PDB file of C-alpha atoms in Angstrom:
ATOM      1  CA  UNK A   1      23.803  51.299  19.128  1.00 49.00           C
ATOM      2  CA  UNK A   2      19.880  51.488  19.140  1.00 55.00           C
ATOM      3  CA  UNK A   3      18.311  48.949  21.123  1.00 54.00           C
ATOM      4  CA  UNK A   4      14.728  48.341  20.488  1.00 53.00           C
ATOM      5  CA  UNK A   5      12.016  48.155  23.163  1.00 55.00           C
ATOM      6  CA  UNK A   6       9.968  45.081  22.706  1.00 51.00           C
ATOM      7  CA  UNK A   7       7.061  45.087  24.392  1.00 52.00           C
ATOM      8  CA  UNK A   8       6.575  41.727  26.672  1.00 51.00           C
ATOM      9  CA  UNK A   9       2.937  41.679  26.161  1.00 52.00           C
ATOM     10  CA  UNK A  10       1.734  39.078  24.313  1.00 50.00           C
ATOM     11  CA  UNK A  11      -2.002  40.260  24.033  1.00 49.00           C
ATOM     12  CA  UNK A  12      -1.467  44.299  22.166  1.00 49.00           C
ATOM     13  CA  UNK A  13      -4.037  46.723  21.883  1.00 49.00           C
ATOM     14  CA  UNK A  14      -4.359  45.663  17.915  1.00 47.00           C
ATOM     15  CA  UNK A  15      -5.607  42.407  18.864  1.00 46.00           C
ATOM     16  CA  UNK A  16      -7.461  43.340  22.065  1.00 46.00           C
ATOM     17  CA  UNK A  17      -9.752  46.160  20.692  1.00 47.00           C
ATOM     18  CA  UNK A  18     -12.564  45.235  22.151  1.00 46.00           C
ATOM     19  CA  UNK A  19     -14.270  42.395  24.269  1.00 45.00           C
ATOM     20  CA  UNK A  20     -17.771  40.996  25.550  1.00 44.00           C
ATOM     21  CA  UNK A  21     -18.096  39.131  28.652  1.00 44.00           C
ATOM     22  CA  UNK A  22     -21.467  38.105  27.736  1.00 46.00           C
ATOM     23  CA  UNK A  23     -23.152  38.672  24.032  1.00 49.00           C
ATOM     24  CA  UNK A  24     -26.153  40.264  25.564  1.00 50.00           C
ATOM     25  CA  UNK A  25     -24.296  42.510  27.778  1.00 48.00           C
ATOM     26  CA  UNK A  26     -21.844  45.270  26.086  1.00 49.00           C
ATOM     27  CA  UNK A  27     -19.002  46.702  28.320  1.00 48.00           C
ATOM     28  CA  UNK A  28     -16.269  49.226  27.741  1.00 49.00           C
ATOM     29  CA  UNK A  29     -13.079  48.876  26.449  1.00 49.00           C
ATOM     30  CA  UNK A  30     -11.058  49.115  29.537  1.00 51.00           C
ATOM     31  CA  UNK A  31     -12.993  46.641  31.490  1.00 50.00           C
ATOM     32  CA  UNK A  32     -12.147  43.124  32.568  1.00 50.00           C
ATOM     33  CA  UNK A  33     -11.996  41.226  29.152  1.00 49.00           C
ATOM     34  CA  UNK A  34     -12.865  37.644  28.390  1.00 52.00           C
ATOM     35  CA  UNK A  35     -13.831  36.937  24.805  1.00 53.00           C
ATOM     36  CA  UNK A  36     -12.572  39.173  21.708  1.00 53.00           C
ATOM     37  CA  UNK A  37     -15.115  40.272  19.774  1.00 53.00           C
ATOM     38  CA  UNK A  38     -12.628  39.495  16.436  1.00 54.00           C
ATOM     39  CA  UNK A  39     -11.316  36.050  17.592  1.00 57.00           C
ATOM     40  CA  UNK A  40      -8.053  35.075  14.859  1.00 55.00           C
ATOM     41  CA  UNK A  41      -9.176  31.491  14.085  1.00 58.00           C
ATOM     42  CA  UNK A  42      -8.663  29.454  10.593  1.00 58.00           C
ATOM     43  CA  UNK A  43     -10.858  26.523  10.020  1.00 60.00           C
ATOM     44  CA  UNK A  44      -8.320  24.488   8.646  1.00 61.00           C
ATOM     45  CA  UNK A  45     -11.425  21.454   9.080  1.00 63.00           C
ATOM     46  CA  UNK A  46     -12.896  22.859   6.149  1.00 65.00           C
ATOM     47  CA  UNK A  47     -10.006  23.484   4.462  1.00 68.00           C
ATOM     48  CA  UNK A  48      -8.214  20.081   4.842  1.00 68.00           C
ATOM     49  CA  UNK A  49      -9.033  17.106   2.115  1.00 74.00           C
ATOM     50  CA  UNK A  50     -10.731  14.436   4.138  1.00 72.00           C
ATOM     51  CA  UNK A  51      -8.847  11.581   4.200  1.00 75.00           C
ATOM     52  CA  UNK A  52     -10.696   8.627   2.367  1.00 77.00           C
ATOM     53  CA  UNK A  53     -10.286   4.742   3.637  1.00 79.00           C
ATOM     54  CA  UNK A  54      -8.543   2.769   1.359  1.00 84.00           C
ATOM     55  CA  UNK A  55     -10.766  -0.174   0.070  1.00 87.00           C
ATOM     56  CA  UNK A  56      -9.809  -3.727   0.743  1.00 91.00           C
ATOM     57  CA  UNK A  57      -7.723  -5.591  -2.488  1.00 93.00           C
ATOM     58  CA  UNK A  58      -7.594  -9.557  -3.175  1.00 94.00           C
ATOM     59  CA  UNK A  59      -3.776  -9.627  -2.099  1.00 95.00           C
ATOM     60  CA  UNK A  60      -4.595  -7.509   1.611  1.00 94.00           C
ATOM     61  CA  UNK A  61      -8.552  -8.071   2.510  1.00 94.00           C
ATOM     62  CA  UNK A  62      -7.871  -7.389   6.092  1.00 92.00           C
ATOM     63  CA  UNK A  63      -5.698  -4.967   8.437  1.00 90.00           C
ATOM     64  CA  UNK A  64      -3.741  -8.526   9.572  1.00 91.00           C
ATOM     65  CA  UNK A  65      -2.541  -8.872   6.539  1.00 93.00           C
ATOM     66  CA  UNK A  66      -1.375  -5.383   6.079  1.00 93.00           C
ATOM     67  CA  UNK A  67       0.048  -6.015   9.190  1.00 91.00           C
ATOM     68  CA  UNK A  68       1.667  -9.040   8.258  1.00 92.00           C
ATOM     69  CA  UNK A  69       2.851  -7.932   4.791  1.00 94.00           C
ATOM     70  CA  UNK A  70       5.214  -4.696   5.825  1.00 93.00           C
ATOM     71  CA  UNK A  71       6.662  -6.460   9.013  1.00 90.00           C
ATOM     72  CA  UNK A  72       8.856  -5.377  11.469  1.00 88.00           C
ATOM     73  CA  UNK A  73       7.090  -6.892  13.893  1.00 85.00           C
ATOM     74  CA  UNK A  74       3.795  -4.876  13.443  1.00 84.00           C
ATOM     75  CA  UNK A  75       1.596  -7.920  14.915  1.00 77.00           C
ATOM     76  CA  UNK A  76       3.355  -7.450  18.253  1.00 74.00           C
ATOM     77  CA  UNK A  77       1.512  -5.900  21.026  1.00 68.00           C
ATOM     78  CA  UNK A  78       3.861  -3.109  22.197  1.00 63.00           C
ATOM     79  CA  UNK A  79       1.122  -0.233  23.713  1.00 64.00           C
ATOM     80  CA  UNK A  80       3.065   2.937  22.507  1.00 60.00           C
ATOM     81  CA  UNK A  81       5.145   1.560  19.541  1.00 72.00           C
ATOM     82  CA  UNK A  82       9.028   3.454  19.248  1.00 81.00           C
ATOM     83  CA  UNK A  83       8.377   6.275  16.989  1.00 84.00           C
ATOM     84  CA  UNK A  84      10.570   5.030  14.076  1.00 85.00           C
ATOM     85  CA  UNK A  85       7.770   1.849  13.790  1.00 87.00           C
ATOM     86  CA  UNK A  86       5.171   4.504  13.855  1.00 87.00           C
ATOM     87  CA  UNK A  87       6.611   6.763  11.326  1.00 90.00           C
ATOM     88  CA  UNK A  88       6.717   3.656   9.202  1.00 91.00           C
ATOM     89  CA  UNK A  89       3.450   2.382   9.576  1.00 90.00           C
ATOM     90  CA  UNK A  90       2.147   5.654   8.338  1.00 90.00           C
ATOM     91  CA  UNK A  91       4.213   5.881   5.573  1.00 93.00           C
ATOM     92  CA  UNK A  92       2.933   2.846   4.412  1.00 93.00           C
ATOM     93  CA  UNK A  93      -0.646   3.147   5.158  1.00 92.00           C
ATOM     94  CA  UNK A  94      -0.452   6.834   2.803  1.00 92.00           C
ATOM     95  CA  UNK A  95       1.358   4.876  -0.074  1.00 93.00           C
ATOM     96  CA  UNK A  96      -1.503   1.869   0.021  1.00 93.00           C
ATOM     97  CA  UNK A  97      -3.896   4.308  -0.329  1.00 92.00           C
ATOM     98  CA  UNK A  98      -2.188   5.843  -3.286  1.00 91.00           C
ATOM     99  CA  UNK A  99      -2.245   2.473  -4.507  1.00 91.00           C
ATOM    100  CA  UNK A 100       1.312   2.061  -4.516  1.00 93.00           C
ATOM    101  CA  UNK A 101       1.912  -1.851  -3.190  1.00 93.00           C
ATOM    102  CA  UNK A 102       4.493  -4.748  -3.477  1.00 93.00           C
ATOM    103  CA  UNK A 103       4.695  -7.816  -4.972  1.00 94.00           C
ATOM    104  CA  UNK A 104       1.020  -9.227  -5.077  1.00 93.00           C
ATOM    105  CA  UNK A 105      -0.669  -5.749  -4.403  1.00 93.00           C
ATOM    106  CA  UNK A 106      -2.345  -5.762  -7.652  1.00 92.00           C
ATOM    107  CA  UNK A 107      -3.179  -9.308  -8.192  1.00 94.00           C
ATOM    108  CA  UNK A 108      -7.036  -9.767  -9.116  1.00 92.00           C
ATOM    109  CA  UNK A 109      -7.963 -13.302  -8.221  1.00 93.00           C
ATOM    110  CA  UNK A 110      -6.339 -14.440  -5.033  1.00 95.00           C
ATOM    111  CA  UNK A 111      -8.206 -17.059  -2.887  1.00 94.00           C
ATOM    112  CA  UNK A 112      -6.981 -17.905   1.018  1.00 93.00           C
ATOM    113  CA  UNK A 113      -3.816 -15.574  -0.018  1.00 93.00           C
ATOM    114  CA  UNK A 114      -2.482 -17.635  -2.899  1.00 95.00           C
ATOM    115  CA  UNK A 115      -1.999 -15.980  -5.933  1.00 95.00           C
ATOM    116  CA  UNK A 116      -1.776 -18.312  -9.531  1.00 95.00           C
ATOM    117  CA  UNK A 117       0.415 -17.179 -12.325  1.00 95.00           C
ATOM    118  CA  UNK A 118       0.755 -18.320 -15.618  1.00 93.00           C
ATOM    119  CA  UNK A 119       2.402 -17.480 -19.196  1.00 92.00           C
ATOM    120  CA  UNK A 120      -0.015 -17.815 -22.564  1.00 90.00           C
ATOM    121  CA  UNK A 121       0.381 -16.965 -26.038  1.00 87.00           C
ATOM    122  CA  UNK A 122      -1.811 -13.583 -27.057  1.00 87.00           C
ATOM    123  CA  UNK A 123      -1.603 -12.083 -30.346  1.00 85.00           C
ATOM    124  CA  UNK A 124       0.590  -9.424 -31.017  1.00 80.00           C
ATOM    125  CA  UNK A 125      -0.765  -5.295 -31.501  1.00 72.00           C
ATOM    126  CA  UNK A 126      -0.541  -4.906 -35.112  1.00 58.00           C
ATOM    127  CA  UNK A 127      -0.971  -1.074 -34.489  1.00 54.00           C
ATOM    128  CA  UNK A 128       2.113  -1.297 -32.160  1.00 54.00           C
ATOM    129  CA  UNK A 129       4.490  -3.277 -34.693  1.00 53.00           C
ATOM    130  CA  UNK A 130       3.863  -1.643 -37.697  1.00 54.00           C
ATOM    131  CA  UNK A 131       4.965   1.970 -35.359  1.00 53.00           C
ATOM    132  CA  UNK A 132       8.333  -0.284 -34.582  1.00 52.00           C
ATOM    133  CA  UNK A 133       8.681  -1.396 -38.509  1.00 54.00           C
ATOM    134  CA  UNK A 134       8.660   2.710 -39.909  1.00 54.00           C
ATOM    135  CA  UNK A 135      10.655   3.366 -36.960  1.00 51.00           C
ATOM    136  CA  UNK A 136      13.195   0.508 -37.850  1.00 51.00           C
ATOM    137  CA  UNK A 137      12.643   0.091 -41.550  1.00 50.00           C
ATOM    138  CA  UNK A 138      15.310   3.341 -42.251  1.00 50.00           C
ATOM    139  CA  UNK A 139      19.270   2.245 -41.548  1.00 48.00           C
ATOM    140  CA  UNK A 140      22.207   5.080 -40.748  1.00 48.00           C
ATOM    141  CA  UNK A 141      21.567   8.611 -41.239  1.00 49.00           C
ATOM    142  CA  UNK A 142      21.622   9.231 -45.137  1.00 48.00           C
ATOM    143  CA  UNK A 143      17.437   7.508 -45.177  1.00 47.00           C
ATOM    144  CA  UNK A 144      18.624   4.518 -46.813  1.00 47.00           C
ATOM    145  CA  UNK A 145      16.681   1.089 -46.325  1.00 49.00           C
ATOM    146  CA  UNK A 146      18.085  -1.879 -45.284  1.00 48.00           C
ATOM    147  CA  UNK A 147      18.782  -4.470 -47.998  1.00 46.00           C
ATOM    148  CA  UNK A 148      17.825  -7.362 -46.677  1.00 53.00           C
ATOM    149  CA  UNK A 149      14.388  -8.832 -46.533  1.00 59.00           C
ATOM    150  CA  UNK A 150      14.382 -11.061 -43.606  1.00 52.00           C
ATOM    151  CA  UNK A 151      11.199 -11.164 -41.473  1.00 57.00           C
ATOM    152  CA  UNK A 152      11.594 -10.801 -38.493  1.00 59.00           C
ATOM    153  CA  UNK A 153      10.516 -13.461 -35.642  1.00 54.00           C
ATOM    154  CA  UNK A 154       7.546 -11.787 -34.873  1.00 57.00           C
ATOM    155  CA  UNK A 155       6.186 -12.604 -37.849  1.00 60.00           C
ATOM    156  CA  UNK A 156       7.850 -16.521 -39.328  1.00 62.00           C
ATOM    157  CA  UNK A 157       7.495 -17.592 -34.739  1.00 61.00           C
ATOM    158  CA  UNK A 158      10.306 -19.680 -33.308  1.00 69.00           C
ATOM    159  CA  UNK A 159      10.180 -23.183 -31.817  1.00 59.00           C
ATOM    160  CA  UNK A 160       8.256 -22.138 -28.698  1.00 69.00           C
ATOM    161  CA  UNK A 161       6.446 -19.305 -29.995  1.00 76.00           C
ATOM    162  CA  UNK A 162       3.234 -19.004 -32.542  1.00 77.00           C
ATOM    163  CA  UNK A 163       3.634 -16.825 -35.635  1.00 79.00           C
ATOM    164  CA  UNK A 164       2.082 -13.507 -34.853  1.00 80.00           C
ATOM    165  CA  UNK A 165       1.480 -14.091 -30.875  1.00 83.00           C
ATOM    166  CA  UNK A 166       3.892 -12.970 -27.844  1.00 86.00           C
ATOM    167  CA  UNK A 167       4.118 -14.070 -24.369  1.00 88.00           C
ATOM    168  CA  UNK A 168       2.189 -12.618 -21.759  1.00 90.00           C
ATOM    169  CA  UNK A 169       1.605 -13.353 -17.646  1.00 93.00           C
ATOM    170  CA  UNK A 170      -2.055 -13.547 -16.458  1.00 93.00           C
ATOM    171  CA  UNK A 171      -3.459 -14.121 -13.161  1.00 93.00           C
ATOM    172  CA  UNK A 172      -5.955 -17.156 -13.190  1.00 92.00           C
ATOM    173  CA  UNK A 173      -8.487 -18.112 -10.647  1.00 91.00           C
ATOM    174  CA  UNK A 174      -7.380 -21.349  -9.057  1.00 88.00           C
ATOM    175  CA  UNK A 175      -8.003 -24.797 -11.323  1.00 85.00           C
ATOM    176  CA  UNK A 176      -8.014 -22.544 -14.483  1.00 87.00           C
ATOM    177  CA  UNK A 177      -5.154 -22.800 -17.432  1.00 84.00           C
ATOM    178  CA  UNK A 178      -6.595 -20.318 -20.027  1.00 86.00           C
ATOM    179  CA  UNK A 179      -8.351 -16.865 -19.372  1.00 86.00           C
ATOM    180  CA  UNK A 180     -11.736 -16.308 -20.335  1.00 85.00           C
ATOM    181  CA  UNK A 181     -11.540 -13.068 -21.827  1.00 84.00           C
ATOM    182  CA  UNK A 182      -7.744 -11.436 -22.730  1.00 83.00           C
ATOM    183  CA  UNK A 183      -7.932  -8.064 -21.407  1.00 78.00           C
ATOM    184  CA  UNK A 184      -6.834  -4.773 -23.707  1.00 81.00           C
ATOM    185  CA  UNK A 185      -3.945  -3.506 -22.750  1.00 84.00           C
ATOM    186  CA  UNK A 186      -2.961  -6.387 -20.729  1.00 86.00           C
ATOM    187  CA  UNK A 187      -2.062  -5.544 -17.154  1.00 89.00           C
ATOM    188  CA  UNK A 188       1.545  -5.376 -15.637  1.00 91.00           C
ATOM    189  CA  UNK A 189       2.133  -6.890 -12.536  1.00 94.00           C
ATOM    190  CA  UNK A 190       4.712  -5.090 -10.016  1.00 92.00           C
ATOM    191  CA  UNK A 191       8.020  -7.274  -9.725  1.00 93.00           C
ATOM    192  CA  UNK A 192       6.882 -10.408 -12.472  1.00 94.00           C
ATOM    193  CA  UNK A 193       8.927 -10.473 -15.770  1.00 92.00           C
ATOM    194  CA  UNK A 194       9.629 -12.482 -18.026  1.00 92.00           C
ATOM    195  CA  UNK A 195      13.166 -14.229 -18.905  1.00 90.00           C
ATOM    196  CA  UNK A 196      14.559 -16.607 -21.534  1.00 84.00           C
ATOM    197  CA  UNK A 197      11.127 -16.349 -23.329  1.00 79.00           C
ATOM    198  CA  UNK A 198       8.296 -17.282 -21.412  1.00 84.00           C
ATOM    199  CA  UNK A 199       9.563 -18.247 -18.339  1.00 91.00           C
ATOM    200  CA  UNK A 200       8.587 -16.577 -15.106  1.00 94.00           C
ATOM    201  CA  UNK A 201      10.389 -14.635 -12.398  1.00 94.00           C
ATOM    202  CA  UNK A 202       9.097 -13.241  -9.439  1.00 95.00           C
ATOM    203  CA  UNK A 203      10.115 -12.567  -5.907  1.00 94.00           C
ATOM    204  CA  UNK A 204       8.482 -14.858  -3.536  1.00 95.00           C
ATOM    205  CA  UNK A 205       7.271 -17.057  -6.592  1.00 95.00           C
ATOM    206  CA  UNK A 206       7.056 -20.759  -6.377  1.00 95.00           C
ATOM    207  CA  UNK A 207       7.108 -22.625  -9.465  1.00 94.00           C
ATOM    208  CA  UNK A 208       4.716 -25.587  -9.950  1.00 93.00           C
ATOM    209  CA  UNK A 209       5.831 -29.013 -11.391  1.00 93.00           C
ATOM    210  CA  UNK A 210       5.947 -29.945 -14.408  1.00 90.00           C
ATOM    211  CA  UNK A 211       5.146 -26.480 -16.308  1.00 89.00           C
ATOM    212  CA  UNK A 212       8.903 -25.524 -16.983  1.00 89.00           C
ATOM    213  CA  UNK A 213       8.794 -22.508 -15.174  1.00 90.00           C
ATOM    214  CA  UNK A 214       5.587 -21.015 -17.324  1.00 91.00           C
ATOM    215  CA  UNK A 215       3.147 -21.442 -13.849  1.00 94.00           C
ATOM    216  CA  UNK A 216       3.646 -20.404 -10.437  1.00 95.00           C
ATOM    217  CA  UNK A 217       1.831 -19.643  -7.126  1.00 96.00           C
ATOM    218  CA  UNK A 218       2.742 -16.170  -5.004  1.00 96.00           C
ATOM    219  CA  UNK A 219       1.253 -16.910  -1.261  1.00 96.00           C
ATOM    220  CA  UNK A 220       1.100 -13.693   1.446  1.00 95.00           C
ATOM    221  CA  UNK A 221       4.718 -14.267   3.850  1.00 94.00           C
ATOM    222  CA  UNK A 222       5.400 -12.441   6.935  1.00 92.00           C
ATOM    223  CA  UNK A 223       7.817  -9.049   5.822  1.00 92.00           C
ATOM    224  CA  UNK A 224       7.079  -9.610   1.601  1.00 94.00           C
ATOM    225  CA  UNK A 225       7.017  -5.797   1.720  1.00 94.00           C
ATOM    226  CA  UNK A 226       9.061  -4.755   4.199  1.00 93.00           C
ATOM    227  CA  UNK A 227      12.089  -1.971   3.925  1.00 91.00           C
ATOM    228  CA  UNK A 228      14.856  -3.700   5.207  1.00 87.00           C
ATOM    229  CA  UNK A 229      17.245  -1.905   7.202  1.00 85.00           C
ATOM    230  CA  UNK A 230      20.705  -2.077   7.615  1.00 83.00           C
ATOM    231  CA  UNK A 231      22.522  -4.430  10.131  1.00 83.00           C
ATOM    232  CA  UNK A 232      25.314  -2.998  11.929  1.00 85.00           C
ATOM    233  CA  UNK A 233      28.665  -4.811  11.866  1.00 87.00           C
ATOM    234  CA  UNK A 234      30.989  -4.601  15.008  1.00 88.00           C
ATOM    235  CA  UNK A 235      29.321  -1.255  16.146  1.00 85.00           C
ATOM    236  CA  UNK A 236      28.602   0.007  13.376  1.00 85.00           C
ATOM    237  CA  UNK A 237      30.469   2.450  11.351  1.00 84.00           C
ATOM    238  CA  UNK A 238      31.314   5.007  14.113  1.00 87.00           C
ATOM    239  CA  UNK A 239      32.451   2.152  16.308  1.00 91.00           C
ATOM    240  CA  UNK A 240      33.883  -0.086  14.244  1.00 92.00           C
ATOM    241  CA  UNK A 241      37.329   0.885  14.649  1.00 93.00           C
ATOM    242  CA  UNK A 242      37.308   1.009  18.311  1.00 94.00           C
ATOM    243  CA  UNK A 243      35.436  -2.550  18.658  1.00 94.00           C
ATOM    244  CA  UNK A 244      37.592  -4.048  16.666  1.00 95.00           C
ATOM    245  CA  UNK A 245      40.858  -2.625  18.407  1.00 95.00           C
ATOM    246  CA  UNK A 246      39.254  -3.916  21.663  1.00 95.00           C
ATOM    247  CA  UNK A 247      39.241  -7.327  20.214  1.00 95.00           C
ATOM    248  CA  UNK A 248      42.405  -7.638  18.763  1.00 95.00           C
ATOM    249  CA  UNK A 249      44.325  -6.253  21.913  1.00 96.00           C
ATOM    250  CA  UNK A 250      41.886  -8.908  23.703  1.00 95.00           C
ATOM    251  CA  UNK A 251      43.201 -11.739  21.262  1.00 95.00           C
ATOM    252  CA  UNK A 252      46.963 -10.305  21.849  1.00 95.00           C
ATOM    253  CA  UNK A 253      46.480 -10.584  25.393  1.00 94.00           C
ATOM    254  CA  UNK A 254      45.419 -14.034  25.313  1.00 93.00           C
ATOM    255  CA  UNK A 255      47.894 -15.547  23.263  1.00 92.00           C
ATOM    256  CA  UNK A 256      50.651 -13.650  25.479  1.00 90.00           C
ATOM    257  CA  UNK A 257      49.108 -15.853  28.888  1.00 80.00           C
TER     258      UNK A 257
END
C-alpha cells in the first residue's frame, strides 16, 4: 500500500513565491523573507452587514428594562457571566432587533411602564364580509344555496353588540376611554385576545374595576419574557432512579431501627 509523503511545511513554494523585506528595497527569492508580496487576506469588514442598534420602544426605553424583562437574573453583577446566560442574552438582543418581542413589546402608549387596554365597538370591513358571504352563500357540493334567509349577527347585533360593528382592543394613553382616530387595519397585539365577546385576556393583565373585564392595565415585571427552563426532579432524569432508590433503602433502614 502507497503511502503518501506529506510535506510538513506549512509555508510551500506556491504561497511563498516571492517576498520584500522593505517596499523600496527588492531582494531575491531565496533570501530571508518577511512579507509576501501576494498576502491571502479577505476583508470580510466590508463584506459583513453592519449591525444596526435597535431603537428604543414605549414597552423597553432603556437597557434596564431589557434587562429586567428576559430575566434570569440578568441585573446581577457576575463579571464573566456562565456561557449559557450569554448565549441567551444574545439570542435575545438579535430577535429585539428583528422586532420580535413579548407581551407588551408592541404597545404604543405606555407611560412609567404601564400599559392601558381597552375593548370598543368599530365598524365592521364591508369589503371583508361580503368576501365571507360569496364564500359562504353556496351549501354542499352540487352549487346549491342555502334556503334560509336568516341574517346573520353581524348584521341584526346581539345584546352587547351594535348592528354592523365588532369588537376590537386598543391601547389608550392613560385617562382616555375612546381613541381619537381608529387606525386601518387595526393593530394586533402579541398574546391579547379576545374571549366570550369582548372580554379581555392577556398574560400579565390586570383587570380594572368595574369594566367587566373590557379594560385592563399590563405593567413591565421582572422575567415577563423569559424562557423558562426546566426544573429537575430528584436528579433529574438520568438520576432519578438511583436518587430515589437511595431514599427508599434510607426510609427502609429507618423504620427497621
Amino acid at each position: 500500500m502507497a503511502v503518501r509523503n506529506i510535506s510538513l511545511n506549512p509555508f510551500s513554494h506556491r504561497f511563498l513565491t516571492s517576498f520584500t523585506i522593505f517596499p523600496s528595497v527588492s531582494t531575491s527569492a531565496s533570501s530571508p523573507s518577511i512579507l509576501p508580496s501576494h498576502r491571502f487576506i479577505r476583508h470580510l469588514h466590508k463584506v459583513a452587514q453592519p449591525v444596526h442598534v435597535p431603537p428604543p420602544t414605549p414597552f423597553v426605553p432603556d437597557l434596564t428594562t431589557f434587562l429586567s424583562l428576559i430575566g434570569r437574573n440578568m441585573m446581577k453583577d457576575r463579571g464573566i457571566e456562565p456561557p449559557r446566560s450569554r448565549r441567551y442574552l444574545l439570542r435575545w438582543r438579535q430577535k429585539f432587533r428583528r422586532g420580535e418581542y413579548g407581551v407588551g413589546g408592541d404597545f404604543d402608549h405606555v407611560v412609567d411602564g404601564v400599559a392601558h387596554l381597552r375593548v370598543i365597538e368599530v365598524a365592521r370591513d364591508t369589503t371583508q364580509e361580503k368576501n365571507d358571504n360569496t364564500l359562504t352563500s353556496h351549501d354542499g357540493n352540487d352549487g346549491s344555496q342555502k334556503s334560509d334567509n336568516v341574517p346573520p349577527l353581524t348584521v341584526t347585533g346581539s345584546v352587547t353588540l351594535s348592528p354592523g360593528m365588532k369588537w376590537a382592543v386598543v391601547n389608550l394613553p392613560p385617562g382616555e376611554t375612546e381613541p381619537k382616530e381608529i387606525p386601518r387595519p387595526l393593530k394586533r397585539y402579541k398574546a391579547v385576545r379576545l374571549v366570550r365577546g369582548g372580554m379581555l385576556r392577556a398574560p400579565y393583565l390586570k383587570v380594572l374595576k368595574g369594566t367587566n373585564g373590557t379594560a385592563g392595565t399590563i405593567q413591565v415585571q421582572e422575567g415577563m419574557w423569559e424562557d423558562r427552563r426546566g426544573r429537575k426532579i430528584d436528579g433529574g432524569e438520568r438520576r432519578q432512579a438511583e436518587v430515589r432508590a437511595k431514599r427508599k433503602s434510607e426510609e427502609r433502614k429507618k423504620k427497621a431501627v
